[in-house]
Amino acid sequence: MLTKNRVAKLTAVRRMDIFIEDVPEPTDEEMLIQVAAAGICGSDLHYFRHGGLGSFKQPLPMRMGHEPAGIVVDPNGHTEFAVGDRVAIEPGRPCLTSPWSLRGRHNLCKEGSFMGAQGQPGCFSDFVCVTPFQCCKLPETISFEGAALLEPIAVALHAVSLVEAKFTDVVAIYGGGTIGLCCYLILRRHGIQMIYIVDRVKDRRDFAHSFGATDAFPFEDAVARLRERTGGKGCSLVLDTAGDDASFEACLQCAAVGARIGLLAIPEADHLAYNPHQARTKEVRIINVHRSTLLLREAVGLFSDVSASEKLERLVTHRMPLADVGAAFDMASGYMKGVIKIMLQPGFPAPRKIQRIGLIGLGVHSLPSFLDRLLADCSVEVVCAAVVQGEQEEESEKCAFERECRHRSIPFLGALDLTGVASQLRELACDLLFAGMVAARRSGAALRGAAREGLITTHLGLLPANDDPEPALWATLRGLPQGATTRLQVAKSDSGGQEDEEQAVDIFVLEEAASGSSSPCRRSARVANELLQAEVEKRLPMWLGALRTGVFDMSAMRALRLANSHSLAEEDTGRRHCSAGADCEAPNNSYVSWGWRCSFLERFSDALGRVRAVRENGSDLWFTVESASALPSLDAMLLPGNIVGADSSIGRFLVRAADGLVTCVAEDPASTPGAGMQLAASPPGPLPPGCLGIPSDFQGDVLGPRAAPLATVIGCPPPPLPHAVPRPAGPFAGIVAAGAGAAGDTSEGSQASFHPQSRAAARDAVSSAPPAHPAASSQASPPGSSGVQIFDLKFEEDFVAEFQANAAEVLTSGRPLSESKFCRAFESAFAELVHAPHALVTSSGTMALNIAFRAVGVRGKAVIAPSNTFFATQVAVENAGAARCLSVDCEPEFMQVCPKALERLMSAQPAGSVAAVVLVHVGGIIAPFAGKIREIARAYGAALVEDAAHAHTSYLDGVGWAGTIGDIAAFSFFPTKVMTMGEGGVITTQSEGLYEACRQIKAFGSDLSGGASRFTCVRPDGTNGRVPELSALLGFLECRRVQQRVAQ
């Protein structure tokens, strides 16, 4: 399986280079195709020779090629295709909804795309992504080379249709290249007998003769000889596939009166010179041809019989590997060696003979079920099996492998010393060796030379991200997909350097969702291992077949990329890899930390199967995590590790973790700890060699690149504790309620109580801990704390009732559901609140900024914005058409535009080039020097635009009200603001001219002067900023209470 994509690109005039890239990832509407053949078109040669067409030059490097055929290697969920389907490919991808597409003239649609044009990827590569709409399955009678020629055939079909060819026509074709000869084939199918070919190159004229043309002439005397052959009348149909001044003039000269001339060629110049009087006096119709109108399927049908496809494939005169793309273009551009069509062949992995197989070492292949699956393939013979000296597996596993082999009459060689064993194995003439990971790590290079094709290994993890000895465990801890990778270490390089020495032959990923559920499935590493082994056995026939054919299922490449994107450097994770065969202790030596998050405690337990903590008496408690619930707030007097409740009859106990409660099941129910006990982390002392230490205050959900540095569990303090008391529902609700009461609370029926000393310790820990992570709780800080209360956007019952009543009136009034009564009421109320003469409601705060920028005329000019503002400001600047957005430094006290920095920046700009300066009221605070910023902006002829997103009702003596300081202002009503309308914005201004401009821009640029004028566009920069009545209603009601809430 190829895991990289070679791409040929034009990097300079007459220079093609090969780039190595990732295999492209198909979008939801695409499939992945492995290219088997790709033809070099004449239009490709124009770009090669000149870097473009006439004055149009394509930016380089450029991907070229639009005549591909290949094999589906990833259908990507499109059920009409399967892995291995041979397909011809239509290079055009029309939009299907434009007026031209709806008329069936998809080639004229400007909304679609075309392979290898205008920046689109070409097909001179190993892989391309195309839609199923572009693909047509091939019959066995059409080869890949013939299928690649169906693109010029489709162009010929379109051309012959446009010129209205008739069987009585006498035809001259100028240009004996691929497109000219394809036109010849289609004209013959229309019953036309008299077809002449004109070409400057003798080899091409000779080929045209052999191909069946009536005759073939050189350019120099073609007109005279055509007139002679037609009795002086000329040709009724002339096709120009050469595309230069001489060919076009010759077409006019040899055309009969009333003839049709079809221009199929793409000229290299911007203009063609010709004698218009010849065209005028003969009333010659000149018909231009552009690509084709999705005629690929018709082309497949026309050439599906053997004789027709063989005739078509004669056009392929040269075949060259993709690696020789530069030489191929030189040959085609120079018309060397009788070239008609050069077909580039990226090539597939070489098909391999798979018959005699050996099994070395323990692994998936040593399982009885795998052996049965392997022996079910009648074409396979297992000629030997052996274990490896020094493998760490139990002796019982080795004995079981030997027993199963002898039971199936597989010769068993015993325990091999891998030193020098390759020569012994070579005598068995194996085609493939299946090796366990220990054998592969120790002697992979030697073993792959012991079999004719090489060495097969299966790793129950996605490589290279997860190359650990316990891949399922680490995939669980690191949140990677659970999958497996089967690789072939090639015995020898027999592919001209195309294939790697080590290559993947199968990759798959286990489904993450539980059956019938869209939520992720929680599974232990042990269960994952079992599922992976079963899937490896199930997929064995598939990838054996892929090795034999060279066609692989690449549908898991996306999952492999995802896994490898999470690949962690050793220094990032602190994970230490052990040498092959060495014991690797479980992370943290299986000890949990109660300072971890609930989600990670579940993951840790799933990865290891069984975990442990330390009792108060120092003994270990082994258990599994059954479930965990993160809670928004927790009892401050419960330390992490405190047992909230327990039921020894079933071995369950409930423990306080960093962010919630964890339900655990003791391995021995008799060892279930009692409620109120305190469980510790690991005992003092260093971790065993080769063991990862995860810090006790690690707060991630998975081990990742930003995990805390290597540390022992003991050395880290517990995480800060949230405030408030949880009251969860469920089987432990009574236990939590009892445990959360006062010390000594022993309500009847309670299964738990707390030790007074535990409460005292918890209270002391809370009183001395700094108030870190306040945002972790949705509750306001308790009375007496030094924290600032978190703003809570509540809607009181009477407010909700009034909103509902007015909403009902909106829906039953018959008024428009947008831009009506409550929009106007909201604008009036908000204008009064902020003391602005004009207010205009918009669909969002960003839209308010966008319209404001358009109104002050930023198109084509610069806008200066503070360096610390949210990027929505820059987005609004760009969408309003500004040429650029310049950042200005901010001063540290108010985080506002620094006046001195603004003065320096403005003075450095060309006069009149800056249209606006943005003043952002960070946190709703108006800077005392805002007036100075206004003066600087006006001095340089720039408008001052206030971004007042958080500044509702803000006011500063000597400066004024937010929304009235600058020329125009934009407010936001996002749910995080002190007043909201769900999503919306308001523009305020003191300028009636700017207000009217904003009204027009908001309404698509319409003339709002009255009557039918609203259907007249007076501003091309118009947009849609209209607001629903229900959103405006919410904003209107919020105006009544915002001042009270700000005061709170």
Coordinates of C-alpha atoms in Angstrom, one line a residue, residues 93-102 105-114 117-118 120 290-291:
R93 CA -16.8 19.0 -11.8
P94 CA -19.7 21.3 -12.7
C95 CA -21.9 22.9 -10.0
L96 CA -25.1 21.3 -11.6
T97 CA -27.2 24.3 -10.5
S98 CA -26.0 27.2 -12.7
P99 CA -28.1 28.3 -15.7
W100 CA -25.6 26.8 -18.1
S101 CA -25.5 23.5 -16.2
L102 CA -29.3 23.3 -16.1
R105 CA -23.9 22.9 -21.2
H106 CA -21.9 22.1 -18.1
N107 CA -18.7 23.0 -19.9
L108 CA -19.7 26.7 -19.8
C109 CA -20.4 26.7 -16.1
K110 CA -18.0 29.1 -14.3
E111 CA -19.0 27.8 -10.8
G112 CA -17.6 24.4 -11.2
S113 CA -13.9 23.2 -11.4
F114 CA -11.7 21.3 -13.8
A117 CA -6.8 24.0 -14.1
Q118 CA -7.1 27.2 -12.1
Q120 CA -7.1 22.5 -9.0
H290 CA -14.7 24.2 -25.3
R291 CA -14.0 20.9 -23.5

